Coordinates of C-alpha atoms in Angstrom, one line a residue:
Chain I
M1 CA 105.4 136.3 92.3
T2 CA 103.2 133.3 92.3
F3 CA 106.2 131.2 91.4
R4 CA 108.2 132.4 94.4
W5 CA 105.2 131.9 96.6
S6 CA 104.8 128.3 95.5
R7 CA 108.4 127.8 96.3
W8 CA 108.0 128.9 99.8
S9 CA 104.5 127.4 100.5
P10 CA 105.7 123.8 101.1
Q11 CA 108.3 125.0 103.6
L12 CA 105.7 127.2 105.3
A13 CA 103.2 124.4 105.4
L14 CA 105.7 122.3 107.4
V15 CA 106.1 125.0 110.1
P16 CA 103.2 123.8 112.3
A17 CA 104.3 120.2 112.2
G18 CA 107.9 121.2 112.7
L19 CA 107.0 123.3 115.7
V20 CA 104.9 120.5 117.2
T21 CA 107.8 118.1 116.8
L22 CA 110.3 120.6 118.2
V23 CA 108.3 121.7 121.1
A24 CA 106.0 118.8 122.1
F25 CA 108.4 116.0 121.3
I26 CA 112.0 117.0 121.3
G27 CA 111.7 119.9 123.7
A28 CA 109.5 117.9 126.1
I29 CA 111.9 114.9 126.1
L30 CA 114.9 117.2 126.9
W31 CA 112.8 118.9 129.6
T32 CA 112.0 115.6 131.2
V33 CA 115.6 114.4 131.0
Y34 CA 116.7 117.6 132.7
L35 CA 114.0 117.2 135.4
S36 CA 115.2 113.7 136.1
L37 CA 118.6 115.2 137.2
T38 CA 117.0 117.7 139.7
R39 CA 115.5 117.3 143.1
S40 CA 112.1 118.3 141.9
R41 CA 109.3 117.1 144.1
R42 CA 105.7 118.3 143.6
L43 CA 106.8 121.4 141.7
P44 CA 109.7 121.5 139.2
E45 CA 113.0 122.8 140.5
Y46 CA 115.6 123.8 138.0
E47 CA 118.8 123.5 139.9
I48 CA 121.1 120.6 139.4
D49 CA 123.4 119.5 142.1
W50 CA 126.1 118.0 140.0
S51 CA 127.7 116.1 142.8
E52 CA 124.6 113.9 143.1
W53 CA 123.0 114.2 139.7
G54 CA 122.1 110.5 139.6
R55 CA 120.2 110.5 142.9
Q56 CA 116.8 110.0 141.3
Y57 CA 118.1 107.0 139.4
Q58 CA 119.7 105.6 142.5
R59 CA 116.5 105.9 144.4
L60 CA 114.7 104.2 141.5
F61 CA 116.9 101.2 141.7
N62 CA 116.5 101.0 145.5
D63 CA 112.8 101.0 145.1
D64 CA 111.2 97.6 145.2
A65 CA 108.2 98.7 143.2
W66 CA 110.5 99.7 140.3
L67 CA 112.2 96.3 140.4
I68 CA 108.9 94.6 140.4
S69 CA 107.9 96.7 137.5
L70 CA 110.9 95.7 135.5
Q71 CA 110.3 92.0 136.3
N72 CA 106.7 92.3 135.4
L73 CA 107.7 94.0 132.1
I74 CA 109.6 90.9 131.2
V75 CA 106.8 88.5 132.4
L76 CA 104.2 90.5 130.5
G77 CA 106.5 90.6 127.4
L78 CA 107.0 86.8 127.4
G79 CA 103.4 86.1 128.2
S80 CA 102.1 88.5 125.5
A81 CA 104.4 86.9 123.0
L82 CA 101.8 84.0 123.1
A83 CA 99.6 86.4 121.2
I84 CA 102.0 86.2 118.3
V85 CA 102.2 82.4 118.5
F86 CA 98.5 82.1 118.8
G87 CA 98.0 84.6 116.0
F88 CA 100.2 82.6 113.7
I89 CA 98.5 79.3 114.4
L90 CA 95.1 80.9 113.8
A91 CA 96.3 82.6 110.6
A92 CA 97.9 79.4 109.3
M93 CA 94.7 77.4 109.9
I94 CA 92.4 80.0 108.4
D95 CA 94.7 80.2 105.4
R96 CA 94.7 76.4 104.9
E97 CA 91.1 75.9 105.5
K98 CA 89.3 78.6 103.5
R99 CA 85.9 77.7 104.8
G100 CA 84.5 80.3 107.1
E101 CA 87.5 82.6 106.7
S102 CA 85.6 85.8 107.0
I103 CA 83.6 84.7 110.0
F104 CA 86.6 83.5 111.9
R105 CA 88.6 86.6 111.0
T106 CA 85.7 88.8 112.2
V107 CA 85.4 87.0 115.5
F108 CA 89.2 86.9 116.3
L109 CA 89.7 90.5 115.5
Y110 CA 86.7 92.2 117.2
P111 CA 88.4 92.5 120.6
L112 CA 90.9 94.9 119.0
A113 CA 88.2 97.4 118.4
I114 CA 87.4 97.5 122.1
S115 CA 89.1 99.8 124.6
L116 CA 91.5 98.1 127.0
I117 CA 89.5 99.6 129.8
V118 CA 86.4 97.7 128.6
T119 CA 88.6 94.6 128.1
G120 CA 89.8 95.0 131.6
A121 CA 86.3 95.4 132.9
A122 CA 85.1 92.3 131.2
W123 CA 88.0 90.1 132.4
R124 CA 87.9 91.6 135.8
W125 CA 84.4 90.3 136.1
M126 CA 85.3 86.9 134.7
F127 CA 88.0 86.6 137.3
N128 CA 85.8 87.6 140.2
P129 CA 86.6 85.1 143.0
E130 CA 83.0 84.5 144.3
L131 CA 80.9 84.8 141.2
G132 CA 83.2 84.4 138.2
V133 CA 84.7 81.6 136.2
E134 CA 86.1 80.0 139.3
H135 CA 82.7 79.7 140.9
F136 CA 81.5 78.1 137.7
I137 CA 84.4 75.6 137.6
H138 CA 83.9 74.7 141.3
S139 CA 80.1 74.3 140.7
I140 CA 80.8 71.6 138.1
G141 CA 82.9 69.7 140.7
L142 CA 86.4 70.8 139.9
T143 CA 87.0 72.3 143.2
W144 CA 90.8 72.0 143.0
V145 CA 91.0 74.4 140.1
N146 CA 92.1 77.9 141.1
A147 CA 90.9 80.5 138.6
S148 CA 90.6 83.7 140.5
W149 CA 94.0 84.8 139.4
L150 CA 93.6 88.5 140.0
A151 CA 93.0 88.1 143.7
R152 CA 96.5 86.8 144.5
P153 CA 99.8 88.5 143.9
E154 CA 101.5 85.4 142.5
T155 CA 99.0 84.9 139.7
A156 CA 97.6 88.4 139.1
M157 CA 100.0 89.0 136.2
Y158 CA 98.7 85.9 134.5
G159 CA 95.2 87.4 134.4
V160 CA 96.6 90.6 132.8
I161 CA 98.4 88.5 130.3
L162 CA 95.3 86.5 129.4
A163 CA 93.4 89.6 128.8
S164 CA 96.1 91.2 126.7
V165 CA 96.5 88.1 124.6
W166 CA 92.7 87.9 124.1
Q167 CA 92.7 91.6 123.0
S168 CA 95.6 91.5 120.6
A169 CA 95.9 88.0 119.2
G170 CA 93.5 88.9 116.3
F171 CA 95.8 91.8 115.4
Y172 CA 98.8 89.5 115.0
M173 CA 96.6 87.0 113.1
A174 CA 95.7 89.8 110.6
L175 CA 99.4 90.6 110.1
M176 CA 100.4 87.0 109.8
L177 CA 97.5 86.3 107.4
A178 CA 98.7 89.1 105.2
G179 CA 102.2 87.6 105.4
L180 CA 101.0 84.1 104.5
K181 CA 99.0 85.4 101.6
S182 CA 102.0 87.0 100.1
I183 CA 103.8 83.7 99.9
N184 CA 103.9 82.4 96.4
S185 CA 101.2 79.7 95.9
E186 CA 103.5 77.5 94.0
I187 CA 105.4 76.8 97.1
W188 CA 102.4 74.9 98.5
S189 CA 102.1 72.9 95.3
A190 CA 105.9 72.2 95.2
A191 CA 105.9 71.1 98.8
R192 CA 102.9 68.8 98.2
L193 CA 104.7 67.3 95.1
D194 CA 107.8 66.6 97.1
G195 CA 105.7 65.1 99.8
V196 CA 107.0 67.4 102.5
G197 CA 105.1 66.9 105.8
L198 CA 103.0 69.8 107.0
F199 CA 105.0 70.3 110.2
R200 CA 108.3 70.4 108.3
L201 CA 106.7 72.7 105.6
Y202 CA 105.9 75.3 108.2
T203 CA 109.0 75.1 110.4
E204 CA 111.5 74.8 107.6
I205 CA 110.0 76.8 104.8
I206 CA 107.1 79.0 105.7
I207 CA 108.3 80.5 109.0
P208 CA 111.8 81.3 107.7
M209 CA 110.1 83.0 104.7
M210 CA 108.0 85.1 107.0
K211 CA 110.8 86.1 109.3
F212 CA 110.3 89.8 108.7
T213 CA 106.6 89.6 109.6
F214 CA 107.7 87.9 112.8
V215 CA 110.3 90.5 113.6
T216 CA 107.8 93.3 112.9
C217 CA 105.2 91.6 115.2
A218 CA 107.8 91.1 117.9
I219 CA 108.8 94.8 117.8
L220 CA 105.3 96.0 117.8
L221 CA 104.5 93.7 120.7
S222 CA 107.4 94.9 122.8
L223 CA 106.6 98.5 122.2
G224 CA 103.0 97.8 123.2
V225 CA 104.1 96.0 126.3
I226 CA 106.2 99.0 127.4
K227 CA 103.2 101.2 127.0
A228 CA 100.9 98.8 128.8
Y229 CA 98.9 101.0 131.2
D230 CA 95.2 100.9 130.6
V231 CA 94.9 97.2 131.0
I232 CA 96.6 97.4 134.4
V233 CA 94.4 100.2 135.6
A234 CA 91.3 98.4 134.5
M235 CA 92.2 95.0 135.9
T236 CA 94.3 95.3 139.0
N237 CA 95.2 98.9 139.6
G238 CA 98.7 97.7 140.3
G239 CA 97.6 95.4 143.0
P240 CA 97.3 93.2 144.9
G241 CA 99.9 95.2 146.8
Q242 CA 102.4 96.3 144.1
S243 CA 102.4 92.9 142.3
T244 CA 101.2 94.1 138.9
Y245 CA 103.2 97.3 138.6
V246 CA 104.8 97.9 135.2
P247 CA 107.1 100.8 134.3
A248 CA 104.3 102.8 132.6
Y249 CA 102.1 102.4 135.6
F250 CA 104.9 103.1 138.0
T251 CA 105.8 106.3 136.3
I252 CA 102.4 107.8 136.3
Q253 CA 101.8 106.6 139.8
A254 CA 105.1 108.4 140.9
L255 CA 103.8 111.6 139.3
S256 CA 100.2 111.6 140.2
A257 CA 99.8 109.7 143.4
K258 CA 103.2 110.3 145.0
G259 CA 103.6 113.7 143.4
N260 CA 107.3 113.2 142.8
L261 CA 108.3 114.9 139.6
G262 CA 112.1 114.2 139.6
F263 CA 111.6 110.6 140.4
A264 CA 108.9 110.1 137.8
S265 CA 111.0 111.8 135.2
A266 CA 113.9 109.4 135.9
A267 CA 111.5 106.4 135.5
A268 CA 110.3 107.9 132.2
V269 CA 113.8 108.4 130.9
L270 CA 114.5 104.7 131.6
M271 CA 111.3 103.8 129.7
L272 CA 112.6 105.8 126.8
L273 CA 115.9 103.9 127.0
I274 CA 114.1 100.6 126.9
T275 CA 112.1 101.8 123.9
A276 CA 115.2 102.9 122.1
V277 CA 116.8 99.5 122.6
I278 CA 113.7 97.8 121.1
F279 CA 113.3 100.4 118.5
L280 CA 116.8 100.1 117.0
P281 CA 116.2 96.8 115.1
L282 CA 113.0 98.4 113.6
V283 CA 115.0 101.3 112.2
L284 CA 117.6 98.9 110.7
L285 CA 114.8 96.7 109.4
T286 CA 113.0 99.6 107.7
A287 CA 116.3 100.9 106.2
W288 CA 117.0 97.5 104.9
Q289 CA 113.6 97.0 103.4
Q290 CA 113.7 100.5 101.8
R291 CA 117.0 99.7 100.2
R292 CA 115.7 96.4 99.0
S293 CA 112.6 98.0 97.4
G294 CA 114.7 100.8 96.1
A295 CA 117.0 98.3 94.4
R296 CA 114.0 96.5 92.8
A297 CA 112.5 99.7 91.4
Chain M
M1 CA 91.2 60.8 94.3
T2 CA 88.7 60.6 97.1
D3 CA 86.8 63.6 96.1
L4 CA 85.7 62.4 92.7
T5 CA 82.0 62.6 93.3
V6 CA 82.3 66.2 94.4
S7 CA 84.3 67.2 91.5
Q8 CA 81.7 65.7 89.2
K9 CA 79.0 67.9 90.8
S10 CA 81.0 71.0 90.2
L11 CA 82.0 69.9 86.7
G12 CA 81.8 73.4 85.1
A13 CA 84.2 74.8 87.6
E14 CA 86.5 71.8 87.3
V15 CA 86.8 72.2 83.6
A16 CA 87.7 75.9 84.0
V17 CA 90.3 75.0 86.6
R18 CA 91.8 72.2 84.5
T19 CA 93.1 74.7 82.0
A20 CA 95.3 76.2 84.7
P21 CA 98.9 74.9 84.8
Y22 CA 100.2 72.6 87.6
F23 CA 98.2 71.9 90.6
P24 CA 94.8 73.6 90.5
R25 CA 93.2 74.2 93.8
K26 CA 90.5 71.6 93.8
K27 CA 87.1 72.0 95.4
K28 CA 87.8 69.8 98.4
A29 CA 85.5 67.4 100.1
I30 CA 85.5 67.7 103.9
T31 CA 88.4 65.7 105.0
G32 CA 89.2 64.6 108.5
R33 CA 91.9 67.2 108.7
S34 CA 89.7 70.1 107.7
I35 CA 87.1 69.0 110.2
A36 CA 89.8 69.1 112.9
V37 CA 90.9 72.5 111.8
I38 CA 87.3 73.8 111.8
V39 CA 86.7 72.4 115.3
F40 CA 89.9 73.9 116.6
L41 CA 89.0 77.3 115.1
S42 CA 85.5 77.1 116.5
V43 CA 86.8 76.4 120.0
C44 CA 89.1 79.4 119.6
A45 CA 86.2 81.5 118.4
L46 CA 84.3 80.4 121.5
F47 CA 87.1 81.6 123.7
F48 CA 87.0 85.0 121.9
C49 CA 83.2 85.2 122.3
V50 CA 82.8 84.2 125.9
P51 CA 83.7 87.5 127.4
L52 CA 81.3 89.3 125.1
Y53 CA 78.5 86.8 126.0
V54 CA 79.1 87.2 129.7
V55 CA 79.2 91.0 129.5
I56 CA 76.0 91.1 127.5
T57 CA 74.0 88.7 129.6
T58 CA 75.2 90.2 132.9
S59 CA 74.1 93.6 131.8
F60 CA 70.5 92.4 131.4
K61 CA 70.4 90.6 134.7
T62 CA 69.2 91.7 138.1
M63 CA 71.6 91.9 141.0
D64 CA 69.6 89.1 142.7
Q65 CA 70.3 86.7 139.9
I66 CA 74.0 87.7 139.8
R67 CA 74.4 86.9 143.4
E68 CA 73.3 83.3 142.7
G69 CA 76.6 83.0 140.9
A70 CA 75.6 81.3 137.7
M71 CA 77.8 83.4 135.4
F72 CA 77.0 81.7 132.2
A73 CA 73.3 81.5 132.7
L74 CA 70.9 83.6 130.6
P75 CA 69.0 86.3 132.5
N76 CA 65.8 85.0 134.3
V77 CA 64.2 88.3 133.6
W78 CA 65.6 90.5 130.9
T79 CA 65.8 94.0 132.3
L80 CA 67.1 97.3 131.0
E81 CA 67.5 98.6 134.5
A82 CA 71.3 98.3 134.6
W83 CA 71.6 100.1 131.2
D84 CA 69.4 102.9 132.5
H85 CA 71.3 103.1 135.7
A86 CA 74.7 103.1 133.9
W87 CA 73.6 105.8 131.5
N88 CA 71.9 108.1 134.0
T89 CA 72.9 107.6 137.6
A90 CA 76.1 105.6 137.9
C91 CA 78.7 107.2 140.1
S92 CA 82.1 108.1 138.7
G93 CA 84.1 109.4 141.6
T94 CA 81.9 111.6 143.6
R95 CA 79.5 112.6 140.9
C96 CA 76.6 110.4 140.1
E97 CA 75.4 111.6 136.7
G98 CA 76.0 108.3 134.8
L99 CA 78.0 107.7 131.7
K100 CA 76.1 110.2 129.6
V101 CA 78.4 113.0 130.7
G102 CA 81.4 111.1 129.6
F103 CA 79.8 110.0 126.4
W104 CA 79.2 113.6 125.3
N105 CA 82.6 114.6 126.5
S106 CA 84.0 111.8 124.2
V107 CA 82.0 113.1 121.3
Y108 CA 83.1 116.7 121.9
I109 CA 86.7 115.6 122.2
L110 CA 86.5 113.5 119.0
I111 CA 85.4 116.3 116.7
P112 CA 88.0 119.0 117.2
S113 CA 90.7 116.4 117.6
L114 CA 89.9 114.7 114.3
A115 CA 89.8 118.0 112.5
L116 CA 93.1 119.1 114.1
S117 CA 95.0 115.9 113.7
I118 CA 94.0 115.1 110.2
G119 CA 94.2 118.7 109.0
L120 CA 97.8 119.1 110.3
S121 CA 99.1 115.7 109.2
I122 CA 97.5 115.6 105.7
V123 CA 99.2 118.9 104.7
T124 CA 102.5 117.8 106.2
G125 CA 102.4 114.5 104.5
Y126 CA 101.5 116.1 101.2
A127 CA 104.4 118.6 101.5
L128 CA 106.9 116.0 102.4
A129 CA 105.9 113.5 99.8
L130 CA 105.4 115.7 96.7
W131 CA 107.4 118.8 97.1
N132 CA 111.1 119.3 97.3
V133 CA 111.6 120.1 100.9
R134 CA 115.2 120.4 102.0
W135 CA 115.0 118.6 105.3
A136 CA 112.4 116.0 104.3
G137 CA 114.5 113.0 104.9
P138 CA 115.7 113.8 108.4
F139 CA 112.3 115.2 109.3
L140 CA 110.6 112.0 108.4
F141 CA 113.2 110.1 110.5
V142 CA 112.5 112.3 113.5
L143 CA 108.7 111.8 113.0
F144 CA 109.3 108.0 112.8
I145 CA 111.0 108.1 116.2
C146 CA 108.4 110.4 117.7
A147 CA 105.7 107.9 116.8
F148 CA 107.3 105.4 119.2
V149 CA 108.1 107.7 122.1
P150 CA 106.4 106.5 125.3
F151 CA 103.9 109.1 126.4
Q152 CA 105.3 109.3 130.0
I153 CA 108.5 111.0 128.8
I154 CA 106.6 114.0 127.4
M155 CA 103.7 113.9 129.9
F156 CA 104.8 116.5 132.4
P157 CA 106.1 119.1 129.9
L158 CA 102.8 118.8 128.0
I159 CA 100.8 119.3 131.2
S160 CA 102.9 122.4 131.9
M161 CA 102.4 123.7 128.4
T162 CA 98.7 123.1 128.3
A163 CA 98.4 124.7 131.7
T164 CA 100.1 127.8 130.4
L165 CA 97.8 127.8 127.4
K166 CA 94.9 127.5 129.8
V167 CA 93.5 124.4 128.1
Y168 CA 94.6 121.9 130.7
G169 CA 91.7 120.2 132.4
S170 CA 89.2 120.8 129.6
I171 CA 87.9 119.0 126.5
W172 CA 90.1 121.2 124.4
G173 CA 93.2 120.1 126.3
V174 CA 92.4 116.5 125.6
A175 CA 91.6 117.1 121.9
I176 CA 94.8 119.1 121.3
I177 CA 97.0 116.5 123.0
H178 CA 95.4 113.8 120.9
A179 CA 96.2 115.8 117.7
V180 CA 99.8 116.3 118.8
L181 CA 100.4 112.7 119.7
A182 CA 98.8 111.4 116.5
M183 CA 100.6 113.8 114.2
P184 CA 103.8 111.7 113.6
V185 CA 101.9 108.5 112.7
L186 CA 99.3 110.1 110.6
T187 CA 101.9 112.2 108.7
L188 CA 103.8 109.0 107.9
I189 CA 100.6 107.3 106.7
F190 CA 99.7 110.2 104.4
R191 CA 103.2 110.6 103.2
N192 CA 103.4 106.9 102.3
Y193 CA 100.1 107.2 100.4
Y194 CA 101.1 110.3 98.5
K195 CA 104.6 109.3 97.5
D196 CA 103.1 106.8 95.0
I197 CA 101.5 109.6 93.0
P198 CA 103.5 109.8 89.8
Q199 CA 105.9 112.7 89.5
E200 CA 104.4 113.5 86.0
I201 CA 101.1 114.5 87.6
M202 CA 102.9 116.9 89.9
S203 CA 105.0 118.3 87.1
A204 CA 102.0 118.9 84.9
A205 CA 100.2 120.5 87.8
V206 CA 103.1 122.8 88.6
M207 CA 103.3 123.7 84.9
D208 CA 99.8 124.8 84.9
S209 CA 101.0 127.3 87.5
G210 CA 99.2 125.5 90.2
S211 CA 100.3 126.7 93.5
F212 CA 101.0 124.5 96.5
W213 CA 97.5 125.0 98.0
K214 CA 95.7 125.0 94.7
I215 CA 97.2 121.6 93.8
F216 CA 96.4 120.3 97.2
F217 CA 92.7 121.3 97.1
E218 CA 92.0 120.6 93.5
I219 CA 94.1 117.5 92.7
I220 CA 95.4 115.9 95.9
L221 CA 92.4 116.1 98.2
P222 CA 90.0 114.6 95.7
M223 CA 92.4 111.7 95.3
S224 CA 92.6 111.1 99.0
G225 CA 89.2 109.5 99.7
N226 CA 90.4 106.0 100.5
I227 CA 93.2 107.0 102.8
L228 CA 91.0 109.6 104.5
I229 CA 88.4 107.0 105.4
V230 CA 91.1 104.6 106.7
V231 CA 92.7 107.3 108.8
L232 CA 89.3 108.5 110.0
I233 CA 88.5 105.0 111.3
L234 CA 91.9 104.6 112.9
Q235 CA 91.6 107.9 114.7
I236 CA 88.0 107.6 115.8
T237 CA 88.7 104.2 117.4
S238 CA 91.9 105.2 119.0
I239 CA 90.6 108.5 120.4
W240 CA 87.4 106.9 121.6
N241 CA 89.3 104.1 123.3
D242 CA 91.9 106.3 124.8
Y243 CA 92.1 106.4 128.6
L244 CA 95.5 107.8 129.6
I245 CA 95.3 111.1 127.8
G246 CA 91.7 111.6 128.9
V247 CA 92.5 111.0 132.6
T248 CA 95.7 113.1 132.5
F249 CA 94.4 116.1 130.6
G250 CA 90.7 116.0 131.1
G251 CA 90.6 117.4 134.7
L252 CA 87.2 116.9 136.3
G253 CA 85.1 118.4 133.6
G254 CA 86.6 117.0 130.4
Q255 CA 86.9 113.3 131.1
P256 CA 85.9 111.0 128.3
M257 CA 83.7 107.9 128.7
T258 CA 86.6 105.5 129.3
V259 CA 87.6 107.4 132.4
N260 CA 84.1 107.3 133.8
L261 CA 84.0 103.6 133.2
A262 CA 87.4 103.0 134.8
N263 CA 86.3 104.9 137.9
L264 CA 83.1 102.9 138.0
I265 CA 84.8 99.5 137.9
T266 CA 87.8 100.3 140.1
I267 CA 86.3 102.4 142.9
S268 CA 84.0 100.1 144.6
T269 CA 82.2 101.2 147.7
G270 CA 79.7 98.8 149.2
T271 CA 78.3 96.1 147.0
V272 CA 79.6 96.2 143.5
R273 CA 76.8 96.4 140.9
Y274 CA 78.2 94.2 138.2
N275 CA 75.2 94.5 135.9
D276 CA 75.7 98.3 135.9
N277 CA 79.4 97.9 135.3
M278 CA 78.9 95.6 132.4
A279 CA 76.2 97.8 130.9
A280 CA 78.6 100.7 131.2
A281 CA 81.4 98.7 129.5
L282 CA 79.0 97.9 126.7
L283 CA 77.9 101.5 126.2
T284 CA 81.6 102.4 126.0
A285 CA 82.4 99.6 123.5
I286 CA 79.4 100.1 121.2
P287 CA 80.7 103.0 119.0
P288 CA 84.0 101.3 117.9
L289 CA 82.3 97.9 117.6
V290 CA 79.7 99.4 115.3
I291 CA 82.5 100.8 113.1
Y292 CA 84.2 97.5 113.2
F293 CA 81.3 95.4 112.1
F294 CA 80.2 97.8 109.4
V295 CA 83.5 98.6 107.8
G296 CA 85.6 95.7 109.1
K297 CA 87.9 95.6 106.1
L298 CA 88.7 99.3 106.2
F299 CA 89.2 99.0 110.0
V300 CA 91.8 96.3 109.5
Q301 CA 93.5 98.4 106.9
G302 CA 93.5 101.3 109.3
I303 CA 94.9 99.3 112.2
T304 CA 97.6 97.8 110.1
A305 CA 98.5 101.1 108.5
G306 CA 98.8 102.5 112.0
A307 CA 100.5 99.3 113.1
I308 CA 103.6 101.5 113.2
K309 CA 102.1 103.0 116.3
G310 CA 102.3 99.8 118.3

């Protein structure tokens, strides 16, 4: 009896997690996809008019705010990619120059422990037009500098990017540092013996060796960019106007402020599609790595 | 060699190193290049510290001094007034009870949500890693995908479901949703940790007629100290720092601290009290920062283990 019980226990133990996956993830996704085809407004409606099933998507692409969101997504993605570049430079320098490694690591990484709302609050204050950094720069005589980015639609996105880079660069530094440390130390010696210049050493040997670290960072970054929401709320609330809308913000705004369920669902479905496109290389990468480690074992 | 004098000073170390083959890493004198690197790193470090400095000093200033506009100046008079105000009387929306309400909400959210999420995923990870479960492979794959799904695509259905269960708009609603959303990532972390346990240990345990639960409580759980601490840190910081779930599922009574803070800084009527805002931001940031500074190494491990979460 005990034997039989122990055969069934593992399966039974998986039931809660299986139910959560089935209901809260798979079920919920299908539910939202279905809603995106209906005319639901504040309350869900479950009738699909098949002659115009794509009307929510049509409306979406006629909506300026959505197009701005998509544009901003790209801008934010490219801008945040600086965090990877910056993270790599920091990691390379910390790794070469061992002095103060732990202090620098601690300082570069602490923003990651802080909520994006707090990050937003801090940077919002720094960008304050009358009292913030701009006031300081003007007071030392550089009156031509314009540093109150958040106040104007053309530059508000830069402010958001700066804050996100500040918050996340340390994280990419930590990943890169781990990558650098896993490089065989004989490579450094061999390169020095051959008299390879530092720049060539990094661009032609080290970076190609770390390509998987870079790919992982890039994928994590893009997934983070799609989910970017808190930082927008805390820094600009989508403004000035709709200039800092991103898809995540747009979707929640469509649901909570506009109360338009079908419309918000369509936007969410498109977010899922974008995620899937980014996610695909990660799946292939993990499969590849698993096969590689499997072959080694 | 330019660093001859230095290597003579550390002669003992040098001798020990000399036995190593090829190029030993010598104890270097400070070269021009390393000074440049250190200067560069220090400037970067300054950039990372400036916001913290500004936030801290502002929180101790009076509004009169803030209006003068010297953002980087130290407070003329150090005062705790803003901290007191942020904690006790700051307005979040229409209620003016300070951040203390949100602070306790965050604490009350944290406890059940930690218990639920870790309890659920540790058992799932254990079953998937060490027992022959028929659908383990596909199930793991689905979990992997779920870990990346944007919250917006499941948001409305989850609101509906929690409303049906009568937990929407309460601390429990927020806690349950946290547990649900963390389940895929945590399960993968636990599963990856357990899959390295040698099959022999499991075979021996099963031979001793250990049942699923008996093996879990008597062998596996005592072996899980390290990973539990890492997951605990990961979860505490991510639950504490969450905004979106709190604002969506907390209703009016169950909002965590981050939501109070966001209301405080975004809804500005009349003159904005920057010192209050910055004190509030610090109050919200202190718990995760304390964890970070005390167990930094484990924090990094947790974040990179959960890196999969993005």
